[in-house]
Every structure is written in C-alpha cells, then in structure tokens.
CSV table of C-alpha atoms and ligand atoms in Angstrom, one decimal:
chain,number,residue,atom,x,y,z
A,1,MET,CA,4.0,-26.1,0.9
A,2,PRO,CA,1.0,-27.5,-1.0
A,3,THR,CA,2.1,-27.1,-4.7
A,4,THR,CA,-1.5,-27.8,-5.7
A,5,VAL,CA,-4.5,-26.5,-4.0
A,6,PRO,CA,-7.4,-29.0,-3.8
A,7,PRO,CA,-10.2,-28.2,-6.2
A,8,ILE,CA,-12.6,-25.8,-4.6
A,9,PRO,CA,-16.0,-25.3,-6.1
A,10,GLN,CA,-16.4,-21.8,-7.6
A,11,GLU,CA,-19.3,-21.0,-5.3
A,12,ARG,CA,-17.1,-21.5,-2.3
A,13,LEU,CA,-14.4,-19.2,-3.6
A,14,PRO,CA,-15.8,-15.9,-2.3
A,15,ALA,CA,-16.0,-17.2,1.3
A,16,LEU,CA,-12.4,-18.5,1.0
A,17,LEU,CA,-11.1,-15.2,-0.4
A,18,ALA,CA,-12.7,-13.4,2.5
A,19,ALA,CA,-11.6,-15.8,5.2
A,20,MET,CA,-8.0,-16.6,4.1
A,21,PRO,CA,-5.3,-14.9,6.1
A,22,LYS,CA,-3.4,-12.3,4.1
A,23,ALA,CA,-0.9,-9.5,4.3
A,24,GLU,CA,-1.5,-6.0,3.1
A,25,LEU,CA,1.7,-4.5,1.7
A,26,HIS,CA,0.4,-1.4,-0.1
A,27,ILE,CA,-1.9,0.9,1.9
A,28,HIS,CA,-1.5,4.6,2.3
A,29,ILE,CA,-2.9,5.4,5.7
A,30,GLU,CA,-4.0,8.8,4.6
A,31,GLY,CA,-5.9,7.0,1.9
A,32,SER,CA,-7.9,5.2,4.5
A,33,LEU,CA,-9.5,8.4,5.8
A,34,GLU,CA,-13.2,8.0,5.2
A,35,PRO,CA,-15.3,11.1,4.4
A,36,GLU,CA,-17.2,10.7,7.8
A,37,LEU,CA,-13.9,10.9,9.7
A,38,ILE,CA,-12.7,13.8,7.6
A,39,PHE,CA,-15.8,15.8,8.6
A,40,GLN,CA,-15.5,14.6,12.3
A,41,LEU,CA,-11.8,15.7,12.4
A,42,ALA,CA,-12.5,19.0,10.6
A,43,GLN,CA,-15.1,19.9,13.3
A,44,ARG,CA,-12.8,18.7,16.1
A,45,ASN,CA,-9.9,20.8,14.9
A,46,GLY,CA,-11.8,23.8,13.4
A,47,VAL,CA,-10.4,23.2,9.9
A,48,ALA,CA,-12.5,24.4,7.0
A,49,ILE,CA,-13.1,22.0,4.1
A,50,PRO,CA,-14.6,23.1,0.8
A,51,TYR,CA,-17.4,20.5,0.8
A,52,ALA,CA,-20.8,21.0,2.4
A,53,SER,CA,-21.4,17.4,3.3
A,54,VAL,CA,-20.1,13.8,3.4
A,55,GLU,CA,-22.2,13.1,0.3
A,56,GLU,CA,-20.8,16.1,-1.6
A,57,LEU,CA,-17.2,15.1,-0.8
A,58,ARG,CA,-17.9,11.5,-1.9
A,59,ARG,CA,-19.4,12.8,-5.2
A,60,ALA,CA,-16.0,14.5,-5.8
A,61,TYR,CA,-14.3,11.1,-5.9
A,62,ALA,CA,-14.5,10.7,-9.7
A,63,PHE,CA,-10.9,10.5,-10.9
A,64,THR,CA,-9.4,10.5,-14.4
A,65,ASN,CA,-5.8,9.8,-13.5
A,66,LEU,CA,-3.4,9.7,-10.5
A,67,GLN,CA,-3.0,13.5,-10.3
A,68,SER,CA,-6.8,14.1,-10.1
A,69,PHE,CA,-6.9,11.8,-7.1
A,70,LEU,CA,-3.8,13.2,-5.4
A,71,ASP,CA,-5.3,16.7,-5.4
A,72,ILE,CA,-8.3,15.5,-3.3
A,73,TYR,CA,-6.2,13.1,-1.2
A,74,TYR,CA,-3.9,15.9,0.0
A,75,ALA,CA,-6.9,18.2,0.7
A,76,GLY,CA,-8.5,15.4,2.8
A,77,ALA,CA,-5.4,15.0,4.9
A,78,SER,CA,-5.5,18.7,5.9
A,79,VAL,CA,-7.8,17.8,8.8
A,80,LEU,CA,-5.1,15.8,10.6
A,81,LEU,CA,-3.4,17.9,13.3
A,82,GLN,CA,-3.0,16.1,16.6
A,83,ALA,CA,-1.4,12.7,17.4
A,84,GLN,CA,-4.9,11.4,18.4
A,85,ASP,CA,-6.2,12.2,14.8
A,86,PHE,CA,-3.5,10.0,13.3
A,87,TYR,CA,-4.3,7.3,15.9
A,88,ASP,CA,-8.0,7.4,15.1
A,89,MET,CA,-7.4,7.2,11.3
A,90,ALA,CA,-5.0,4.2,11.7
A,91,TRP,CA,-7.2,2.5,14.3
A,92,ALA,CA,-10.2,2.7,11.9
A,93,TYR,CA,-8.1,1.1,9.1
A,94,LEU,CA,-6.7,-1.6,11.4
A,95,GLN,CA,-10.2,-2.6,12.5
A,96,ARG,CA,-11.2,-2.9,8.8
A,97,ALA,CA,-8.1,-4.9,8.1
A,98,ALA,CA,-8.7,-7.3,11.0
A,99,ALA,CA,-12.3,-7.9,9.7
A,100,ASP,CA,-10.8,-8.8,6.3
A,101,HIS,CA,-8.4,-11.3,7.9
A,102,VAL,CA,-5.3,-9.2,7.3
A,103,VAL,CA,-2.8,-10.6,9.8
A,104,ARG,CA,0.1,-8.4,8.7
A,105,ALA,CA,-0.1,-4.8,7.5
A,106,GLU,CA,2.9,-2.7,6.3
A,107,ILE,CA,1.4,0.8,6.2
A,108,PHE,CA,2.7,3.7,4.2
A,109,PHE,CA,2.6,7.2,5.6
A,110,ASP,CA,3.4,10.6,4.0
A,111,PRO,CA,5.1,12.8,6.6
A,112,GLN,CA,5.7,15.6,4.2
A,113,THR,CA,1.9,16.1,3.7
A,114,HIS,CA,1.8,17.0,7.4
A,115,THR,CA,5.1,18.6,8.2
A,116,ALA,CA,4.5,21.1,5.3
A,117,ARG,CA,1.4,22.2,7.3
A,118,GLY,CA,3.4,22.7,10.6
A,119,VAL,CA,2.5,19.3,12.1
A,120,ALA,CA,5.6,17.8,13.8
A,121,MET,CA,7.1,14.5,12.6
A,122,GLU,CA,6.8,13.3,16.2
A,123,THR,CA,3.0,14.0,16.3
A,124,VAL,CA,2.5,11.9,13.1
A,125,VAL,CA,4.7,9.0,14.2
A,126,GLU,CA,3.4,9.0,17.7
A,127,GLY,CA,-0.2,8.6,16.7
A,128,LEU,CA,0.4,6.1,14.0
A,129,SER,CA,2.9,3.9,15.9
A,130,ARG,CA,0.6,3.7,19.0
A,131,ALA,CA,-2.3,2.4,16.8
A,132,CYS,CA,0.1,-0.2,15.2
A,133,ARG,CA,1.1,-1.3,18.7
A,134,ASP,CA,-2.5,-1.6,19.9
A,135,ALA,CA,-3.4,-3.6,16.7
A,136,LYS,CA,-1.8,-6.7,18.3
A,137,ALA,CA,-5.1,-7.0,20.3
A,138,LEU,CA,-6.9,-7.2,16.9
A,139,GLY,CA,-4.6,-10.0,15.7
A,140,VAL,CA,-2.8,-7.7,13.2
A,141,ASP,CA,0.9,-7.3,13.1
A,142,ALA,CA,1.3,-3.7,11.8
A,143,GLU,CA,4.4,-1.8,10.8
A,144,LEU,CA,5.1,1.6,9.2
A,145,ILE,CA,6.9,2.5,6.0
A,146,LEU,CA,7.8,6.2,5.5
A,147,CYS,CA,7.2,7.5,2.0
A,148,PHE,CA,8.9,10.4,0.3
A,149,LEU,CA,6.8,12.5,-2.0
A,150,ARG,CA,8.5,12.3,-5.4
A,151,HIS,CA,7.0,15.6,-6.7
A,152,LEU,CA,9.1,17.4,-4.0
A,153,SER,CA,12.9,17.7,-4.2
A,154,GLU,CA,15.8,15.5,-3.1
A,155,GLU,CA,16.7,18.1,-0.6
A,156,GLU,CA,13.3,18.0,1.0
A,157,ALA,CA,13.5,14.2,1.1
A,158,PHE,CA,16.8,14.4,3.0
A,159,GLU,CA,15.3,16.9,5.4
A,160,THR,CA,12.4,14.5,6.0
A,161,LEU,CA,14.8,11.6,6.7
A,162,GLU,CA,16.7,13.7,9.2
A,163,GLN,CA,13.4,14.6,11.0
A,164,ALA,CA,12.5,10.9,11.1
A,165,LEU,CA,15.7,9.4,12.3
A,166,PRO,CA,15.1,10.1,16.0
A,167,PHE,CA,12.1,7.7,15.5
A,168,ARG,CA,14.1,5.1,13.5
A,169,ASP,CA,12.7,2.3,15.7
A,170,ARG,CA,9.1,3.1,14.8
A,171,PHE,CA,9.3,2.4,11.0
A,172,ILE,CA,10.8,-0.5,9.1
A,173,GLY,CA,11.4,1.0,5.7
A,174,VAL,CA,11.0,3.8,3.2
A,175,GLY,CA,9.0,4.2,0.0
A,176,LEU,CA,8.4,6.6,-2.8
A,177,ASP,CA,4.9,7.8,-3.8
A,178,SER,CA,2.9,10.7,-5.3
A,179,SER,CA,3.0,12.0,-8.9
A,180,GLU,CA,5.0,9.4,-10.9
A,181,VAL,CA,5.4,10.7,-14.5
A,182,GLY,CA,8.2,13.2,-14.7
A,183,HIS,CA,9.7,12.1,-11.3
A,184,PRO,CA,11.8,9.0,-12.0
A,185,PRO,CA,13.2,6.9,-9.2
A,186,GLU,CA,16.8,8.0,-9.9
A,187,LYS,CA,15.9,11.5,-8.6
A,188,PHE,CA,16.1,9.9,-5.1
A,189,ALA,CA,19.2,7.7,-5.6
A,190,ARG,CA,21.2,9.4,-2.9
A,191,VAL,CA,18.3,9.5,-0.4
A,192,PHE,CA,17.7,5.7,-0.9
A,193,ASP,CA,21.5,5.1,-0.5
A,194,ALA,CA,21.4,6.8,2.9
A,195,CYS,CA,18.3,4.9,3.9
A,196,ARG,CA,19.9,1.6,3.0
A,197,ARG,CA,22.9,2.6,5.2
A,198,HIS,CA,20.4,3.0,8.1
A,199,GLY,CA,19.2,-0.5,7.6
A,200,LEU,CA,15.8,0.4,6.3
A,201,HIS,CA,13.8,-1.7,3.9
A,202,LEU,CA,13.3,-0.1,0.5
A,203,VAL,CA,10.3,0.0,-1.8
A,204,ALA,CA,9.0,2.4,-4.5
A,205,HIS,CA,5.9,3.0,-6.6
A,206,ALA,CA,6.9,2.4,-10.2
A,207,GLY,CA,5.0,1.4,-13.3
A,208,GLU,CA,1.6,2.6,-12.1
A,209,GLU,CA,1.3,5.2,-14.8
A,210,GLY,CA,5.0,5.5,-15.5
A,211,PRO,CA,7.0,3.4,-18.0
A,212,PRO,CA,8.8,0.1,-17.5
A,213,ALA,CA,12.1,2.2,-17.4
A,214,TYR,CA,11.0,3.5,-14.0
A,215,VAL,CA,10.6,-0.1,-12.7
A,216,TRP,CA,14.1,-0.8,-14.0
A,217,SER,CA,15.6,2.2,-12.2
A,218,ALA,CA,13.7,1.4,-9.0
A,219,LEU,CA,15.4,-2.0,-9.0
A,220,ASP,CA,18.8,-1.1,-10.3
A,221,VAL,CA,19.4,2.4,-9.0
A,222,LEU,CA,17.3,2.6,-5.8
A,223,LYS,CA,17.8,-1.2,-5.2
A,224,VAL,CA,14.3,-1.6,-3.9
A,225,GLU,CA,13.0,-5.0,-2.5
A,226,ARG,CA,9.5,-4.6,-3.8
A,227,ILE,CA,7.8,-2.7,-6.6
A,228,ASP,CA,4.5,-0.9,-5.7
A,229,HIS,CA,2.0,-1.3,-8.6
A,230,GLY,CA,4.4,-2.3,-11.5
A,231,VAL,CA,1.4,-3.1,-13.8
A,232,GLN,CA,3.1,-1.4,-16.8
A,233,SER,CA,5.8,-4.1,-16.7
A,234,PRO,CA,4.2,-6.4,-19.3
A,235,LYS,CA,5.1,-3.8,-21.9
A,236,ASP,CA,8.7,-4.9,-21.5
A,237,PRO,CA,9.4,-8.6,-21.9
A,238,ALA,CA,13.0,-8.3,-20.5
A,239,LEU,CA,11.6,-6.6,-17.4
A,240,MET,CA,9.0,-9.4,-16.9
A,241,LYS,CA,11.9,-11.9,-17.1
A,242,ARG,CA,13.9,-10.0,-14.5
A,243,LEU,CA,10.9,-9.7,-12.1
A,244,ALA,CA,10.1,-13.4,-12.4
A,245,GLN,CA,13.7,-14.6,-12.0
A,246,ASP,CA,14.3,-12.4,-8.9
A,247,ARG,CA,10.9,-13.1,-7.5
A,248,ILE,CA,10.4,-9.3,-6.9
A,249,PRO,CA,7.1,-8.8,-5.2
A,250,LEU,CA,4.6,-6.5,-7.0
A,251,THR,CA,2.0,-4.9,-4.8
A,252,VAL,CA,-0.9,-4.7,-7.2
A,253,CYS,CA,-4.0,-2.6,-6.4
A,254,PRO,CA,-6.8,-3.6,-8.7
A,255,LEU,CA,-9.6,-1.2,-7.5
A,256,SER,CA,-7.1,1.7,-7.5
A,257,ASN,CA,-6.1,0.9,-11.1
A,258,LEU,CA,-9.7,0.8,-12.1
A,259,LYS,CA,-10.6,4.1,-10.3
A,260,LEU,CA,-7.5,5.9,-11.7
A,261,CYS,CA,-8.3,4.7,-15.2
A,262,VAL,CA,-5.0,2.7,-15.5
A,263,PHE,CA,-7.3,-0.1,-17.0
A,264,PRO,CA,-10.7,0.6,-18.6
A,265,SER,CA,-12.4,-2.2,-16.6
A,266,LEU,CA,-11.5,-4.8,-14.0
A,267,GLU,CA,-12.1,-7.5,-16.6
A,268,LEU,CA,-9.1,-6.0,-18.5
A,269,HIS,CA,-6.8,-5.9,-15.5
A,270,ASN,CA,-3.5,-7.8,-16.1
A,271,LEU,CA,-3.2,-9.5,-12.7
A,272,ARG,CA,-3.6,-12.9,-14.4
A,273,VAL,CA,-0.9,-12.0,-16.9
A,274,LEU,CA,1.5,-11.2,-14.1
A,275,LEU,CA,0.8,-14.4,-12.1
A,276,ASP,CA,1.0,-16.6,-15.2
A,277,ALA,CA,4.4,-15.1,-16.0
A,278,GLY,CA,5.6,-16.3,-12.6
A,279,LEU,CA,5.7,-12.9,-11.0
A,280,ALA,CA,5.2,-12.6,-7.2
A,281,ALA,CA,2.1,-10.4,-7.5
A,282,THR,CA,0.0,-9.5,-4.5
A,283,VAL,CA,-3.4,-7.8,-4.0
A,284,ASN,CA,-3.7,-4.6,-2.0
A,285,SER,CA,-6.1,-1.7,-1.4
A,286,ASP,CA,-3.8,1.4,-1.9
A,287,ASP,CA,-6.3,4.1,-0.8
A,288,PRO,CA,-9.5,2.2,0.2
A,289,ALA,CA,-11.5,5.2,1.3
A,290,TYR,CA,-11.2,6.7,-2.1
A,291,PHE,CA,-11.2,3.7,-4.4
A,292,GLY,CA,-14.3,1.8,-3.1
A,293,GLY,CA,-12.9,-1.1,-1.2
A,294,TYR,CA,-10.6,-2.6,1.4
A,295,MET,CA,-8.7,-5.8,1.0
A,296,ASN,CA,-11.5,-8.3,0.6
A,297,GLU,CA,-13.4,-6.1,-1.8
A,298,ASN,CA,-10.3,-6.0,-4.0
A,299,PHE,CA,-10.1,-9.8,-3.9
A,300,LEU,CA,-13.8,-10.4,-4.5
A,301,GLN,CA,-14.3,-7.9,-7.3
A,302,THR,CA,-11.1,-8.9,-9.1
A,303,PHE,CA,-11.8,-12.6,-8.9
A,304,ALA,CA,-15.4,-12.1,-10.1
A,305,ALA,CA,-14.3,-9.9,-13.0
A,306,THR,CA,-11.3,-12.0,-14.2
A,307,GLY,CA,-12.3,-15.6,-13.3
A,308,LEU,CA,-9.2,-16.3,-11.2
A,309,ASP,CA,-9.5,-19.5,-9.2
A,310,ALA,CA,-8.5,-21.0,-5.8
A,311,GLN,CA,-5.0,-21.7,-7.0
A,312,HIS,CA,-4.5,-18.0,-7.8
A,313,ALA,CA,-6.0,-17.1,-4.4
A,314,TYR,CA,-3.5,-19.3,-2.6
A,315,ARG,CA,-0.6,-17.9,-4.7
A,316,LEU,CA,-1.6,-14.3,-4.0
A,317,ALA,CA,-1.9,-14.8,-0.3
A,318,ARG,CA,1.3,-16.8,-0.1
A,319,ASN,CA,3.1,-14.1,-2.2
A,320,SER,CA,1.9,-11.5,0.3
A,321,PHE,CA,3.6,-13.3,3.2
A,322,GLU,CA,6.7,-14.2,1.4
A,323,GLY,CA,7.0,-10.6,0.1
A,324,SER,CA,6.4,-9.1,3.6
A,325,PHE,CA,9.2,-7.8,5.8
A,326,ALA,CA,8.0,-10.0,8.7
A,327,GLU,CA,10.6,-12.1,10.6
A,328,PRO,CA,11.1,-15.6,9.1
A,329,ALA,CA,9.4,-17.3,12.0
A,330,ALA,CA,6.3,-15.0,11.7
A,331,ARG,CA,6.2,-15.6,8.0
A,332,ARG,CA,6.2,-19.4,8.5
A,333,ARG,CA,3.4,-19.0,11.0
A,334,TYR,CA,1.3,-17.0,8.6
A,335,ILE,CA,1.8,-19.6,5.8
A,336,GLU,CA,0.8,-22.4,8.2
A,337,GLN,CA,-2.4,-20.4,8.9
A,338,LEU,CA,-3.0,-20.0,5.2
A,339,ASP,CA,-2.5,-23.7,4.5
A,340,ALA,CA,-4.9,-24.5,7.3
A,341,ALA,CA,-7.6,-22.2,5.8
A,342,PHE,CA,-7.2,-24.0,2.4
A,343,ALA,CA,-7.2,-27.5,4.0
A,344,SER,CA,-10.5,-26.8,5.7
A,345,ALA,CA,-12.1,-24.9,2.8
B,1,HPA,N1,0.3,6.4,-6.4
B,1,HPA,C1,1.1,7.3,-6.0
B,1,HPA,N2,1.0,8.0,-4.9
B,1,HPA,C2,0.0,7.7,-4.1
B,1,HPA,C3,-0.9,6.7,-4.3
B,1,HPA,C4,-0.8,6.0,-5.6
B,1,HPA,O1,-1.5,5.1,-5.9
B,1,HPA,N3,-1.8,6.7,-3.3
B,1,HPA,C5,-1.3,7.6,-2.4
B,1,HPA,N4,-0.3,8.2,-2.9
B,2,ZN,ZN1,0.1,3.6,-3.6
C-alpha cells in the first residue's frame, strides 16, 4: 500500500476523483428512481401520482429534514409493481454507477415499502437480483442488502425476514433505515440476532439525525459491521475513539446531509474531521435521484467545498474497498486498480 500518495496538482484532482475506482456502500435503490422513470412506470402500470409533470415533481424535492424526504420517497416508490420495474430501476442506477467508475456496489432495498402494497417479496428480489447479475457486463460487482424500516415494528421486521429467507442466496446482509429519531437500534436487537445466526452481514443507519447513543447501540447491541452516516459521532469523543480503534467503516453521504439540512452547507460538512480522527469514512450517494448527485458528484462537490486533497481521495476510495463485504481476493484486486489509477495520475 502506498502510505503516501504522490503530490497531484489541485487542477488534476477532479479528473482523478472521477476516474478512480471506488465502491458504493450506501445507496437505497428506491432513492435512485429518477422523476422521468417514476412517470414512465406510473403510465406503464396505471398508477396515479399527485404531480402533473416531471418538473412539478422535481420542484417538490425541497427537504427540511429526513422525514420530509421520506414522505416523498415512499410516494415515489408506489409506481413499482412488476419485477421488470425493479429491474429497470436497478439497471438505470448500475449504468450511472459504472460511468462513475464504481466497481463494487452494495445496494440497499426496502422490501416493506413494496410488500405493504401487495407486491410479493419474490417480485422485488427477482427484478433487483437479475439487474445485479447483469451488472457484471458493466464491470460492476453488485450485491443486495435488505433494510428493515425502523418506524415499523419488530414483529413486522421478523415477518419480512421470514418472507426473505427463501431468497437467502440473493442478498448478503441486512440494514436498518427510515425515520431514525424515536426508533433506536435496540428496538431490533432480536431481529439482528436472528440475522446474524443466518450468516448475514449487519449494518445500520445511526447518527444521521439521531444522537451518538444510537451509534453506540448499533455497535454494541446490534453488533453491526458498518455504520451508515454516523456524522453525529464527533459530539462524543469516546465514540470517536472507539470508531477509530476498531476501524468501523462510516458510509458518509455528503449531498444527502446537505439536502436534509444535517449541515447548513457543504463547506461545514465534517468529513475532514472524521478522516483526520482516523475513522474509516467513505463517500456515498444515499438517494441520488433526490439529492442531486451520484457518486462522482458527491466526491467533486465535497472536495471543491472542503478543500480535501489527493491523499484524502485515496484514503476514501481505499476505505470503501476495505469496508466492503467483497471477498478478500476481490478487495485486493480493487485496491491494485486504485493504486494503478493514482500511479498514472
Ligand atoms: N436515512 C434513513 N432512511 C433512508 C434514507 C436515509 O438517508 N434514505 C432512504 N431511506
Ligand atoms: Zn441511507
């Protein structure tokens, strides 16, 4: 591993950020549904949506916090009915990911958003997993992570796990998303215990809007391997020490944090603080159709706003591979590709 990255002139940094291979570890596939595809699927499936045009829908994407986004995000997902709809959504994302030199994508999906509308688990998993398989042709290794909606009950999470187990080979892990405050990780302690016994990888959203205590309980009660977001962690120095010591990956989503008003501006984002404290932070897009940018846009805008340099870029991309659930041989291959990109920059 090159411990130091050769000095790279600031004007060459944007091209390097765009071209370097990277892993995306925090993308909700329903959050990649662009307004154009929402309208196309609404028409194809005869679903009514309360917006007259793509422009009117896009104008509604002015969020004040996580909940104001989730309300529109769940409404947008109501156009997804057939396996082909899920395939088309995932395929559109995977093409965007490939264009941004994402070579590994670990994709969240929210089955409860669909099963609650009468769509079968099999329909969801079939469409998404077929797109992931086909992504090999794009040069993207794609895997699925099933997320439980934390505003729903433990019992409903257990039912969802039962429905998903016949497709156990189509997803590599489970996560926890949706409304954070008031729904601490420990609400799902027994569900995550069961998932661990099934050999699933474990991750959870924590410390997006919620307090550092939620990051602690995601680690110590749910025993997750990664924290999604985690940007509230600097409020607790002991937590920062724990995250650094155990090299817990944090899947940070800068444009999401900006659009959901977690930070007042990108200039004031704490990504540099996390990296300087030795945390294994990564950059991700979260819900790119809603937050104004896919992977490279997140890198480019964040670096431009905060003045991060090539050393940080290397660290972020490397953290993404080391924090991924890829096989060790694949991880080594990705890191070799990363080193080659920096050697020729
Ligand atoms: N936070 C919580 N739940 C979500 C998000 C998020 O950023 N995106 C989609 N579901
Ligand atoms: Zn998220």
